């Protein structure tokens, strides 16, 4: 009986505290807290996307900046697999590179365009070899032949650069 009374008092005190807390919280937002989240927030601005690749995989950085510059959000994410070999599908990679090539041509950066064109041709010509090496790598990892997996991974990195 004494324990029930103590728990009742404790709960009653907690209830009063919570009511007071949320009452203060509501008054802070002029009792309009709920309406703040019922209307969409629309900020007009520009998004810039940067993509790249390093030894551990690919990365993407997106930055949104409002027109007046008062609001900026940057997201950065990186993808890689356990072997360190980029899992990006070759056709997707080639497509991205071709889009980048067009961008260089539009900007009249012909030196960069020529360099990228050559990389695209090299990747396209070695596409079959890359696919075979990836299959060999999967087999080597599955069989836990890590020494061979290291050699294959390094060969892939050289080709995919």
Coordinates of C-alpha atoms in Angstrom, one line a residue:
X1 CA 0.0 0.0 0.0
X2 CA 2.8 2.4 0.9
X3 CA 4.6 1.6 -2.5
X4 CA 1.4 2.3 -4.4
X5 CA 1.1 5.6 -2.7
X6 CA 4.7 6.6 -3.5
X7 CA 4.2 5.6 -7.1
X8 CA 1.0 7.5 -7.3
X9 CA 2.8 10.6 -5.9
X10 CA 5.7 10.1 -8.3
X11 CA 3.4 9.7 -11.3
X12 CA 1.3 12.7 -10.2
X13 CA 4.5 14.9 -9.9
X14 CA 5.7 13.7 -13.3
X15 CA 2.3 14.4 -14.9
X16 CA 2.3 18.0 -13.6
X17 CA 5.9 18.5 -14.8
X18 CA 5.1 17.2 -18.3
X19 CA 2.0 19.4 -18.6
X20 CA 4.0 22.4 -17.5
X21 CA 6.9 21.6 -19.8
X22 CA 4.7 21.2 -22.9
X23 CA 2.6 24.2 -21.9
X24 CA 5.8 26.3 -21.9
X25 CA 6.9 24.6 -25.1
X26 CA 3.6 25.5 -26.8
X27 CA 3.7 29.1 -25.6
X28 CA 7.3 29.4 -27.0
X29 CA 5.8 28.7 -30.5
X30 CA 2.8 30.9 -29.8
X31 CA 0.6 27.8 -29.6
X32 CA 1.2 27.4 -33.4
X33 CA 3.8 24.6 -33.3
X34 CA 1.7 22.1 -35.3
X35 CA 1.0 24.6 -38.1
X36 CA 4.7 25.1 -38.7
X37 CA 5.0 21.5 -40.0
X38 CA 1.7 21.4 -41.9
X39 CA 2.8 23.8 -44.6
X40 CA 5.5 22.9 -47.1
X41 CA 8.8 24.8 -47.0
X42 CA 9.9 25.8 -50.5
X43 CA 13.3 27.3 -51.0
X44 CA 14.4 28.3 -54.5
X45 CA 18.0 27.8 -55.4
X46 CA 20.6 25.9 -57.3
X47 CA 22.0 22.4 -56.9
X48 CA 25.6 21.6 -58.0
X49 CA 26.8 18.0 -58.2
X50 CA 30.4 16.8 -58.2
X51 CA 31.4 13.3 -58.8
X52 CA 34.8 11.6 -58.5
X53 CA 36.7 8.4 -57.8
X54 CA 39.6 7.6 -55.5
X55 CA 41.4 4.4 -54.5
X56 CA 38.5 3.3 -52.2
X57 CA 35.6 3.9 -54.5
X58 CA 33.4 6.6 -56.0
X59 CA 32.1 9.7 -54.3
X60 CA 29.3 12.2 -55.0
X61 CA 28.9 15.7 -53.5
X62 CA 25.7 17.6 -53.9
X63 CA 25.4 21.2 -52.7
X64 CA 22.1 23.1 -52.7
X65 CA 22.4 26.9 -52.2
X66 CA 19.4 29.2 -52.0
X67 CA 19.2 32.1 -54.4
X68 CA 19.9 34.7 -51.6
X69 CA 22.8 32.5 -50.2
X70 CA 21.2 32.3 -46.8
X71 CA 20.6 28.5 -47.0
X72 CA 23.1 25.9 -48.0
X73 CA 23.0 22.1 -47.7
X74 CA 25.8 19.8 -48.7
X75 CA 25.5 16.0 -48.9
X76 CA 28.5 13.8 -49.5
X77 CA 28.4 10.1 -50.0
X78 CA 30.9 7.5 -51.0
X79 CA 30.4 3.9 -52.3
X80 CA 32.9 1.1 -52.4
X81 CA 33.0 -2.6 -52.0
X82 CA 35.1 -4.7 -49.7
X83 CA 37.7 -5.3 -52.3
X84 CA 38.2 -1.6 -53.1
X85 CA 37.1 -2.2 -56.7
X86 CA 34.4 0.2 -58.0
X87 CA 31.1 -1.6 -58.4
X88 CA 29.7 1.0 -60.8
X89 CA 28.4 -0.6 -63.9
X90 CA 30.7 0.1 -66.9
X91 CA 28.0 1.2 -69.2
X92 CA 26.8 3.7 -66.5
X93 CA 30.4 4.9 -66.0
X94 CA 30.9 5.3 -69.8
X95 CA 27.5 7.2 -70.0
X96 CA 28.6 9.6 -67.3
X97 CA 32.0 10.1 -69.0
X98 CA 30.2 10.8 -72.3
X99 CA 28.0 13.4 -70.6
X100 CA 31.1 15.0 -69.0
X101 CA 32.7 14.9 -72.5
X102 CA 29.8 16.9 -73.9
X103 CA 30.1 19.4 -71.1
X104 CA 33.8 19.9 -72.0
X105 CA 32.9 20.5 -75.6
X106 CA 30.3 23.0 -74.7
X107 CA 32.8 24.9 -72.6
X108 CA 35.3 24.6 -75.4
X109 CA 37.8 22.8 -73.1
X110 CA 39.0 20.7 -76.0
X111 CA 42.2 19.4 -74.3
X112 CA 40.1 17.9 -71.5
X113 CA 37.6 16.6 -74.0
X114 CA 40.3 14.8 -76.0
X115 CA 41.8 13.3 -72.9
X116 CA 38.4 12.0 -71.8
X117 CA 37.5 10.7 -75.3
X118 CA 40.7 8.6 -75.2
X119 CA 39.8 7.2 -71.7
X120 CA 36.3 6.3 -73.0
X121 CA 37.7 4.5 -76.0
X122 CA 40.2 2.6 -73.7
X123 CA 37.5 1.5 -71.3
X124 CA 35.2 0.4 -74.2
X125 CA 38.0 -1.6 -75.7
X126 CA 38.8 -3.3 -72.5
X127 CA 35.2 -3.8 -71.3
X128 CA 35.3 -7.6 -71.9
X129 CA 38.6 -8.0 -70.1
X130 CA 37.3 -6.0 -67.1
X131 CA 34.2 -8.2 -66.9
X132 CA 36.3 -11.4 -67.0
X133 CA 38.6 -10.0 -64.3
X134 CA 35.6 -9.1 -62.1
X135 CA 34.3 -12.7 -62.4
X136 CA 37.8 -14.1 -61.5
X137 CA 37.9 -11.7 -58.5
X138 CA 34.5 -13.0 -57.3
X139 CA 35.7 -16.6 -57.6
X140 CA 39.0 -15.9 -55.8
X141 CA 37.2 -14.2 -52.9
X142 CA 34.6 -17.0 -52.7
X143 CA 37.5 -19.5 -52.6
X144 CA 39.3 -17.3 -50.1
X145 CA 42.3 -17.1 -52.4
X146 CA 43.2 -13.6 -51.2
X147 CA 46.6 -13.4 -52.8
X148 CA 45.1 -14.0 -56.2
X149 CA 42.3 -11.6 -55.4
X150 CA 44.9 -8.8 -54.6
X151 CA 46.5 -9.3 -58.0
X152 CA 43.2 -9.2 -59.8
X153 CA 42.0 -6.2 -57.9
X154 CA 45.2 -4.3 -58.7
X155 CA 44.9 -5.3 -62.4
X156 CA 41.3 -4.0 -62.4
X157 CA 42.4 -0.7 -60.8
X158 CA 45.0 -0.1 -63.5
X159 CA 42.6 -0.8 -66.3
X160 CA 39.7 1.3 -64.8
X161 CA 41.8 4.4 -64.2

